[in-house]
Coordinates of C-alpha atoms in Angstrom, one line a residue:
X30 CA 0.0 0.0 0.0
X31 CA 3.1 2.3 0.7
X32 CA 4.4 1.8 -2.4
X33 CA 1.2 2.3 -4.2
X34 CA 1.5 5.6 -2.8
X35 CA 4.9 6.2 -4.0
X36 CA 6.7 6.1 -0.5
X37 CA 9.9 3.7 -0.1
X38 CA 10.7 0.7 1.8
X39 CA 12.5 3.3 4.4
X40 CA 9.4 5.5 5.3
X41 CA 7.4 2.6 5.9
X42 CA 10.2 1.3 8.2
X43 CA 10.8 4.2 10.1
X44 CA 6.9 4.3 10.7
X45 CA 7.0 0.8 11.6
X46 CA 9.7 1.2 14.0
X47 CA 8.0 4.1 15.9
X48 CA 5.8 2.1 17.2
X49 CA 7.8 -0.7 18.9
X50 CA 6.6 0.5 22.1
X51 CA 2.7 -0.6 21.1
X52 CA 2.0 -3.1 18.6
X53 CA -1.1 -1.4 17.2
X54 CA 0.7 -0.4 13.6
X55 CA 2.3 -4.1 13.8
X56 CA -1.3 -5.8 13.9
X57 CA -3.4 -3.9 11.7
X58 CA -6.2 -6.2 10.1
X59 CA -7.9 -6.0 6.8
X60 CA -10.7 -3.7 6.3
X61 CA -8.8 -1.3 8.8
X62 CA -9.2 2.3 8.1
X63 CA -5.8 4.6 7.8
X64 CA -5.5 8.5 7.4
X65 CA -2.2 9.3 5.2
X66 CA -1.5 12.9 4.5
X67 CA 1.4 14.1 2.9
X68 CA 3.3 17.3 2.3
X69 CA 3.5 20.0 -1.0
X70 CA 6.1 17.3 -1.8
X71 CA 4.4 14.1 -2.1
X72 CA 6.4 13.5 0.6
X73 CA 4.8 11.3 3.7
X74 CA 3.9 14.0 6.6
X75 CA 1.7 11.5 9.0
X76 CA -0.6 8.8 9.5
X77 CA -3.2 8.2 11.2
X78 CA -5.8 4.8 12.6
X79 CA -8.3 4.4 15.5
X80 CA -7.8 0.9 17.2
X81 CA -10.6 1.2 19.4
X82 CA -13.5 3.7 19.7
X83 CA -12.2 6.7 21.6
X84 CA -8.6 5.8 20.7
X85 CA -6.3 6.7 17.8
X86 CA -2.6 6.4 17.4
X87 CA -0.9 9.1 15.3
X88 CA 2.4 9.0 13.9
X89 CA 3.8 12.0 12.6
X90 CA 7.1 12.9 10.7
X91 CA 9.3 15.2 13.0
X92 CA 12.4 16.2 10.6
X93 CA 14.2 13.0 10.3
X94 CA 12.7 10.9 13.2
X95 CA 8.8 9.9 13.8
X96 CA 7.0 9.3 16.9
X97 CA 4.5 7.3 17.6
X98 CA 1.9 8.5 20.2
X99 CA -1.9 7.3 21.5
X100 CA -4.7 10.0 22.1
X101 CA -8.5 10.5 21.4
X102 CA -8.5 12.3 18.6
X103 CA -7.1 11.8 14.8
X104 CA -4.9 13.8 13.2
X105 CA -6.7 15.2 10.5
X106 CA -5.7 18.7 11.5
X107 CA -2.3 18.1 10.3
X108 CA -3.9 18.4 6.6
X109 CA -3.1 21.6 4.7
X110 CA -6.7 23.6 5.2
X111 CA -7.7 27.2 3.4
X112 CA -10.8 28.7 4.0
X113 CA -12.0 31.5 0.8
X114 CA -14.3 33.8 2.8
X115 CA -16.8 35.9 0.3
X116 CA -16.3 39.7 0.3
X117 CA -16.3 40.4 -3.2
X118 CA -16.1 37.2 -5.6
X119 CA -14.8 34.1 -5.5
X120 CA -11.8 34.6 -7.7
X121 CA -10.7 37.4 -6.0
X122 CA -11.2 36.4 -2.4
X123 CA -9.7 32.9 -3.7
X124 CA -6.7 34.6 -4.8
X125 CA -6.3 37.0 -1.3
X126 CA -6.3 33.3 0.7
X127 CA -3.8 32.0 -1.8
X128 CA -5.8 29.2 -3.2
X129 CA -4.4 27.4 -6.5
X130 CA -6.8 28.1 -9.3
X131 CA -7.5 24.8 -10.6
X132 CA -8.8 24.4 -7.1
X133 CA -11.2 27.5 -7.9
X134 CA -12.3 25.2 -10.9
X135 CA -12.7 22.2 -9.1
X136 CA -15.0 24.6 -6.7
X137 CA -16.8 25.8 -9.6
X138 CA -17.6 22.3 -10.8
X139 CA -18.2 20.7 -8.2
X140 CA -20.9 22.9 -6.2
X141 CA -22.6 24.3 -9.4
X142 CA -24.8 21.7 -9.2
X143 CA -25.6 22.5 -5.9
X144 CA -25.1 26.3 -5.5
X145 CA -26.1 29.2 -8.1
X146 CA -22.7 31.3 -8.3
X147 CA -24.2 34.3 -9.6
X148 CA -27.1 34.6 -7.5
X149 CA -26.7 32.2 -4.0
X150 CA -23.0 33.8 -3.3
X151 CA -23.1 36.4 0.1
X152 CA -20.6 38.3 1.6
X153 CA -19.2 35.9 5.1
X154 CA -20.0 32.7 3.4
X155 CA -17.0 30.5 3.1
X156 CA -15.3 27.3 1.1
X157 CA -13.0 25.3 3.3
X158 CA -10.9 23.2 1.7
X159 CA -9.3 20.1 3.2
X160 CA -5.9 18.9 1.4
X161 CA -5.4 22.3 -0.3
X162 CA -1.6 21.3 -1.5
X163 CA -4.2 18.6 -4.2
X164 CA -5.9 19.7 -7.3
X165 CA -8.6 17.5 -5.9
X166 CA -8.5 18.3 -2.3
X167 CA -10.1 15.3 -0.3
X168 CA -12.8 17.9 1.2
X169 CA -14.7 20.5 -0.2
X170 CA -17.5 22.8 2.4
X171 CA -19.5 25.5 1.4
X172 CA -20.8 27.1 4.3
X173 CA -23.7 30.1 4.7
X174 CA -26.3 31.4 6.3
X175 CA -28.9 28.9 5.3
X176 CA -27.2 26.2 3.5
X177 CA -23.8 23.6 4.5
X178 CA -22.7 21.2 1.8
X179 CA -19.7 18.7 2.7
X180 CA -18.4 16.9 0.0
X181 CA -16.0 14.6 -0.5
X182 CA -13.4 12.9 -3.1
X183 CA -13.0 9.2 -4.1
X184 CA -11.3 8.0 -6.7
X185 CA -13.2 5.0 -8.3
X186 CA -11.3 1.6 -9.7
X187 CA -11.3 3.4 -13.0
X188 CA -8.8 6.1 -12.0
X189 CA -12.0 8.8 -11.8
X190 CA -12.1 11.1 -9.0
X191 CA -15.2 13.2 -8.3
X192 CA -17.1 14.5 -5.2
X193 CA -19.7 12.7 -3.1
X194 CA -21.6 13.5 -0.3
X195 CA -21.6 11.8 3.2
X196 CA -24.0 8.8 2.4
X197 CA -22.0 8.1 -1.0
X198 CA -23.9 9.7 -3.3
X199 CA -22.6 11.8 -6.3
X200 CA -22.9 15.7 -6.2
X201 CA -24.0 15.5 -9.8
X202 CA -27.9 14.8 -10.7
X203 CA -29.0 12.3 -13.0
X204 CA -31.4 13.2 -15.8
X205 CA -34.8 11.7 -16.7
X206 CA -35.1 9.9 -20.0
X207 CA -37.9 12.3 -20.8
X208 CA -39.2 15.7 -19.9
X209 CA -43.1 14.4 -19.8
X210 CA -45.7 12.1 -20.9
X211 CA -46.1 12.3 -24.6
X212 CA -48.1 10.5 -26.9
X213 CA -45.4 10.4 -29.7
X214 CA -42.0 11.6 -31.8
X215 CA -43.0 13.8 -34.4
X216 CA -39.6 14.8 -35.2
X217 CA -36.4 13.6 -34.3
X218 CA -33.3 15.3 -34.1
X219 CA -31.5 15.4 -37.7
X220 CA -29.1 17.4 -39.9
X221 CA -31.7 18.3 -42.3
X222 CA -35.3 18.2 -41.7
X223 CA -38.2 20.4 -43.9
X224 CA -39.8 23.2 -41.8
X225 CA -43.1 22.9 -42.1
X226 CA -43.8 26.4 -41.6
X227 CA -40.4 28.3 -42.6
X228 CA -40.7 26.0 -46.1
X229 CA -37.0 25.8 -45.8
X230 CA -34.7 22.8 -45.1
X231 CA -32.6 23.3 -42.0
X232 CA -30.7 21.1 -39.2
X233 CA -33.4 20.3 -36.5
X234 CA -30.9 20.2 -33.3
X235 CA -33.7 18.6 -30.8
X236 CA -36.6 16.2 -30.0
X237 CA -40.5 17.4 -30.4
X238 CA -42.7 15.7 -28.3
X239 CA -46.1 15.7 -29.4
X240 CA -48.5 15.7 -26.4
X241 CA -52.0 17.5 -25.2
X242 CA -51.7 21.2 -24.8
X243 CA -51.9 21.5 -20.7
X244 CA -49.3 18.5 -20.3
X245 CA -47.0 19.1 -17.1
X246 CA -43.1 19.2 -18.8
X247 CA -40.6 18.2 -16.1
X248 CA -37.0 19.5 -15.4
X249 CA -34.9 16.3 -16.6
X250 CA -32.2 17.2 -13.9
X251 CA -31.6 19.3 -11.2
X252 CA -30.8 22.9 -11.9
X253 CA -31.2 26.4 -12.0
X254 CA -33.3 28.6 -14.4
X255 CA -31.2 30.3 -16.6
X256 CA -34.0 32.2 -18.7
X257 CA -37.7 31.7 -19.5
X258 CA -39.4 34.2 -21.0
X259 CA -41.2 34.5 -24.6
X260 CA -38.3 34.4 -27.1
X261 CA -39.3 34.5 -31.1
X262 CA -39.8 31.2 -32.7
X263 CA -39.4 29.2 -29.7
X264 CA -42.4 31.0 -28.5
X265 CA -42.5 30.8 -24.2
X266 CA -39.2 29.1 -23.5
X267 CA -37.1 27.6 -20.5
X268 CA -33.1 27.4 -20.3
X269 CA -32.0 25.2 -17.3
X270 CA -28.3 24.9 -16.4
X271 CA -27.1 22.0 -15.1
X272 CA -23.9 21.9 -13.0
X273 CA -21.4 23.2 -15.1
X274 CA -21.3 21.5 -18.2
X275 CA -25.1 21.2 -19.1
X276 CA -28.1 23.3 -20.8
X277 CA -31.6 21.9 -21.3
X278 CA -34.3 23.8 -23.5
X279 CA -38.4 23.6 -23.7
X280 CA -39.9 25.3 -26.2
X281 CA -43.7 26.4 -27.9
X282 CA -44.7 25.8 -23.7
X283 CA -48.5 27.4 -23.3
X284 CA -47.2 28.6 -19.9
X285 CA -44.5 28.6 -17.0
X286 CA -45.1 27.2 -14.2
X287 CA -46.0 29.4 -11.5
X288 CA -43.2 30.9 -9.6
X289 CA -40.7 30.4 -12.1
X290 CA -38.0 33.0 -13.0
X291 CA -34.5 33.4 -13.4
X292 CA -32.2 32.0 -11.2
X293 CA -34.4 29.8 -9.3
X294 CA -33.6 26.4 -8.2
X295 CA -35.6 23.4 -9.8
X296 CA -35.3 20.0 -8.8
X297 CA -35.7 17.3 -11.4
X298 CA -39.1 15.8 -12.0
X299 CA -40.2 19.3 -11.1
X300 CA -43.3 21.0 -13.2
X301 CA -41.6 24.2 -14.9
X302 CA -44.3 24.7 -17.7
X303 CA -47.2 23.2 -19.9
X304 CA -47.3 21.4 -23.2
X305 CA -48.5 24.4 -25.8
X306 CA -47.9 25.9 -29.4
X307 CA -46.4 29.3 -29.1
X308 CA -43.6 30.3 -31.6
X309 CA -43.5 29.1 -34.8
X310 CA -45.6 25.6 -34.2
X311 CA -48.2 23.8 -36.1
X312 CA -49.9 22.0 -32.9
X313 CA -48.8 21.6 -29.4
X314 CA -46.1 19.5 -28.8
X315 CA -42.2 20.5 -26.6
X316 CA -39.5 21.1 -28.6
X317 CA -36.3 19.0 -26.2
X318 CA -32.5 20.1 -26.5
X319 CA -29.6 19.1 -24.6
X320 CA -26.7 20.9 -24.6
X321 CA -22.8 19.7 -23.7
X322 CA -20.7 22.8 -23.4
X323 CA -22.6 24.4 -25.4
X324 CA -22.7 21.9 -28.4
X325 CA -26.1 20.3 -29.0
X326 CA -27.1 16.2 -28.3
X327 CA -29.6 14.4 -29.7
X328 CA -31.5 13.7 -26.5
X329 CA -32.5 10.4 -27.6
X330 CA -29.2 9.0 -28.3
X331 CA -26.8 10.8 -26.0
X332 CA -25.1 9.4 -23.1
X333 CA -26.8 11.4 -20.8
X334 CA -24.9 11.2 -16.8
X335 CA -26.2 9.2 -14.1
X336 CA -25.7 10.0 -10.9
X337 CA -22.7 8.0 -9.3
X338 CA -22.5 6.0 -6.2
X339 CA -19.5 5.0 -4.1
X340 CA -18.6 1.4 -4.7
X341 CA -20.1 -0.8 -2.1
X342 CA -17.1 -2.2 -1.3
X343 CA -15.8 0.9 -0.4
X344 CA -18.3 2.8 1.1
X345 CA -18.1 1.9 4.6
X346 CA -14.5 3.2 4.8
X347 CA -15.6 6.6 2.7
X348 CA -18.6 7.3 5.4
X349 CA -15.7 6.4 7.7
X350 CA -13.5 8.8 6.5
X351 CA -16.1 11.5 5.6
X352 CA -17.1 11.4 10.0
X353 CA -13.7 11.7 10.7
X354 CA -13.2 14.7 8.5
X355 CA -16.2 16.5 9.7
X356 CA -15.3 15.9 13.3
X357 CA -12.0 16.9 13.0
X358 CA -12.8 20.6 11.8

């Protein structure tokens, strides 16, 4: 396992040989949980195991020498922690606390499935991250008034790291297969399709849905509204933003759903408008994109993200380490 982390035969030995007074290191079992942090370096700065419910040994790299010493608490502290506190924007106040940037992007795209940056962002609120010398720090918290998320990283068996939340679960949402209950396809997407009312061939970047006007449509994933308003051919319209990567679209809708506007928070399978025929539409039906960084999916064949879950095996040592995180702050 040492080696795996790229420490030699000699660390391991001089953190074997701390511990001659106590054979707790010497008879670890499988299944056993242990902290490991390490320095800017790579280099190995402690470790850290409970061997029985209010204990924990902690061995910790002094200069040359370790020491191996018992007490109730783990040593999680030892971890390279930055807090960005909000006072004017998150790049700036992520700069002032000396935070690497692609740690700002791993912020960003991580929580935007979660948190509206433009709109949910106060002055005081604060990002604490645990393991800041990582591009992928092993903890990210946003903290406010109203809201805590904790997330954490775990790398899957795949090589894939991405942030879950206590119970295992994936930050990210998973989409439905379909925005509502439709009687049929009337057209599907295609490079070329004949517009029945522009008389003009022309790519057809979407789904249409043909259902009866009145029909709920859903939000396929969670999100936040990024427009919906009347917008030309698309008659009333909804743009939903999903994390940071994704864009859904429903068009020709008869109406929003009440409450909707900008900015507001939707879950998915929630109602955000009604089947209709505004725009330039020959009957009611809902005209479906997906977009990928801003390049647009046929919805129907599209690989469309499911929301991840900790691998079984694993996930009693993540909620493990996830509780000893928390209590550690």
């Amino acid at each position: 396992y040492f080696s795996m982390l790229g420490f030699n035969n000699k660390t391991l030995s001089n953190v074997l040989s701390s511990s001659n007074n106590n054979k707790d290191l010497n008879s670890l079992v499988i299944g056993q949980t242990l902290s490991i942090g390490v320095d800017k370096n790579k280099q190995f700065e402690f470790l850290s195991y409970n061997v029985k419910q209010d204990r924990w040994v902690n061995v910790d790299n002094s200069g040359n020498y370790f020491i191996a010493n018992k007490n109730k608490k783990n040593n999680l502290k030892s971890i390279e922690t930055k807090t960005i506190t909000i006072n004017s924007s998150l790049s700036y106040d992520a700069k002032k606390a000396n935070v690497d940037p692609l740690i700002v992007d791993t912020i960003v795209r991580v929580f935007s499935w979660k948190v509206n940056f433009k709109r949910d962002l106060m002055k005081g609120d604060k990002f604490i991250i645990i393991g800041s010398n990582n591009k992928n720090p092993m903890a990210l918290i946003f903290k406010s008034k109203s809201t805590n998320i904790a997330l954490f990283s775990y790398k899957d068996r795949y090589g894939n790291v991405d942030y879950y939340d206590s119970s295992g679960l994936s930050v990210r949402s998973s989409f439905l297969s379909a925005p509502l209950n439709y009687k049929r396809i009337s057209s599907k997407f295609q490079k070329s399709r004949y517009h029945p009312i522009l008389k003009e061939w022309r790519p057809h970047r979407a789904v249409d849905y043909t259902a009866k006007k009145g029909t709920p449509v859903y939000s396929t994933a969670d999100g936040f509204i990024k427009l919906a308003r009347r917008n030309g051919g698309l008659g009333n319209v909804v743009y939903i933003k999903h994390g940071n990567d994704h864009l859904t679209v429903y068009a020709h809708l008869s109406k929003f759903a009440k409450g909707l506007k900008t900015n507001k928070k939707v879950k998915k399978g929630e109602v955000i408008g009604y089947v209709g025929s505004t725009g330039n539409s020959t009957g009611p039906h809902l005209h479906y994109e997906i977009r990928y960084k801003g390049e647009r999916k046929d919805p129907l064949k599209y690989n469309i993200p499911e929301q991840r879950k900790i691998n079984p095996i694993d996930l009693a040592v993540f909620k493990k380490r996830a509780k000893n995180i928390l209590n550690s702050l």
